[in-house]
Tab-separated table of C-alpha atoms in Angstrom:
chain	number	residue	atom	x	y	z
A	1	UNK	CA	-23.082	1.213	41.745
A	2	UNK	CA	-21.609	4.198	39.886
A	3	UNK	CA	-18.064	2.863	40.206
A	4	UNK	CA	-19.181	-0.368	38.507
A	5	UNK	CA	-20.556	1.660	35.588
A	6	UNK	CA	-17.315	3.616	35.303
A	7	UNK	CA	-15.283	0.415	35.244
A	8	UNK	CA	-17.510	-0.974	32.498
A	9	UNK	CA	-17.075	2.231	30.485
A	10	UNK	CA	-13.314	2.094	30.889
A	11	UNK	CA	-13.197	-1.536	29.784
A	12	UNK	CA	-15.304	-0.707	26.718
A	13	UNK	CA	-12.958	2.153	25.823
A	14	UNK	CA	-9.984	-0.179	26.236
A	15	UNK	CA	-11.592	-2.753	23.930
A	16	UNK	CA	-12.277	-0.074	21.294
A	17	UNK	CA	-8.672	1.111	21.448
A	18	UNK	CA	-7.353	-2.440	21.088
A	19	UNK	CA	-9.554	-3.112	18.065
A	20	UNK	CA	-8.650	0.151	16.338
A	21	UNK	CA	-4.915	-0.282	16.914
A	22	UNK	CA	-5.056	-3.788	15.451
A	23	UNK	CA	-6.844	-2.440	12.381
A	24	UNK	CA	-4.260	0.199	11.500
A	25	UNK	CA	-1.083	-1.692	12.337
A	26	UNK	CA	0.903	-2.634	9.259
A	27	UNK	CA	4.095	-4.597	9.179
A	28	UNK	CA	7.225	-2.524	8.649
A	29	UNK	CA	8.476	-5.117	6.202
A	30	UNK	CA	5.365	-4.660	4.061
A	31	UNK	CA	6.100	-0.934	3.776
A	32	UNK	CA	9.699	-1.601	2.799
A	33	UNK	CA	8.651	-4.157	0.190
A	34	UNK	CA	6.026	-1.781	-1.222
A	35	UNK	CA	8.755	0.834	-1.623
A	36	UNK	CA	11.011	-1.673	-3.359
A	37	UNK	CA	8.176	-2.613	-5.713
A	38	UNK	CA	7.661	1.065	-6.540
A	39	UNK	CA	11.363	1.670	-7.189
A	40	UNK	CA	11.575	-1.443	-9.366
A	41	UNK	CA	8.487	-0.389	-11.318
A	42	UNK	CA	9.917	3.078	-11.864
A	43	UNK	CA	13.203	1.596	-13.085
A	44	UNK	CA	11.436	-0.744	-15.513
A	45	UNK	CA	9.297	2.093	-16.871
A	46	UNK	CA	12.344	4.336	-17.228
A	47	UNK	CA	14.384	1.684	-19.028
A	48	UNK	CA	11.561	0.935	-21.468
A	49	UNK	CA	10.844	4.601	-22.152
A	50	UNK	CA	14.482	5.786	-22.254
A	51	UNK	CA	15.129	4.861	-25.915
A	52	UNK	CA	12.080	6.914	-26.989
A	53	UNK	CA	12.979	9.996	-29.021
A	54	UNK	CA	9.500	11.520	-28.761
A	55	UNK	CA	9.736	12.999	-25.297
A	56	UNK	CA	6.012	12.643	-24.650
A	57	UNK	CA	3.558	9.859	-23.817
A	58	UNK	CA	0.450	9.411	-25.971
A	59	UNK	CA	-2.640	8.059	-24.221
A	60	UNK	CA	-3.388	5.492	-26.914
A	61	UNK	CA	0.225	4.391	-27.351
A	62	UNK	CA	1.938	1.259	-26.106
A	63	UNK	CA	4.124	3.213	-23.693
A	64	UNK	CA	1.105	4.562	-21.808
A	65	UNK	CA	-0.305	1.036	-21.530
A	66	UNK	CA	3.065	-0.114	-20.208
A	67	UNK	CA	3.062	2.576	-17.522
A	68	UNK	CA	-0.508	1.722	-16.481
A	69	UNK	CA	0.358	-1.989	-16.413
A	70	UNK	CA	3.361	-1.342	-14.187
A	71	UNK	CA	1.217	0.859	-11.933
A	72	UNK	CA	-1.444	-1.827	-11.543
A	73	UNK	CA	1.166	-4.541	-10.943
A	74	UNK	CA	2.937	-2.510	-8.253
A	75	UNK	CA	-0.375	-1.681	-6.551
A	76	UNK	CA	-1.535	-5.314	-6.525
A	77	UNK	CA	1.826	-6.561	-5.242
A	78	UNK	CA	1.834	-3.915	-2.505
A	79	UNK	CA	-1.699	-4.705	-1.331
A	80	UNK	CA	-1.106	-8.466	-1.374
A	81	UNK	CA	2.166	-8.088	0.526
A	82	UNK	CA	0.564	-5.804	3.115
A	83	UNK	CA	-2.316	-8.251	3.567
A	84	UNK	CA	-0.100	-11.327	3.872
A	85	UNK	CA	2.403	-9.763	6.264
A	86	UNK	CA	-0.179	-8.043	8.463
A	87	UNK	CA	-2.561	-10.923	9.112
């Protein structure tokens, strides 16, 4: 009777491990694409801010809004790509 209980416990542990490994597995391609999105966003931000003579970013200026917009776009693209390539 005890061996039956041990086998049930082992099968439950195996099921938990399978579920947790499925939850954290991301596609390698999604990580590469997220990196490419980040590099592209950094290049776009750099090219738009390069002609600036100020040398600083003001919180209420257009350049700060541009940086935040690029940040949000890169984050959304990364999450959508990870979701689509993982499921």
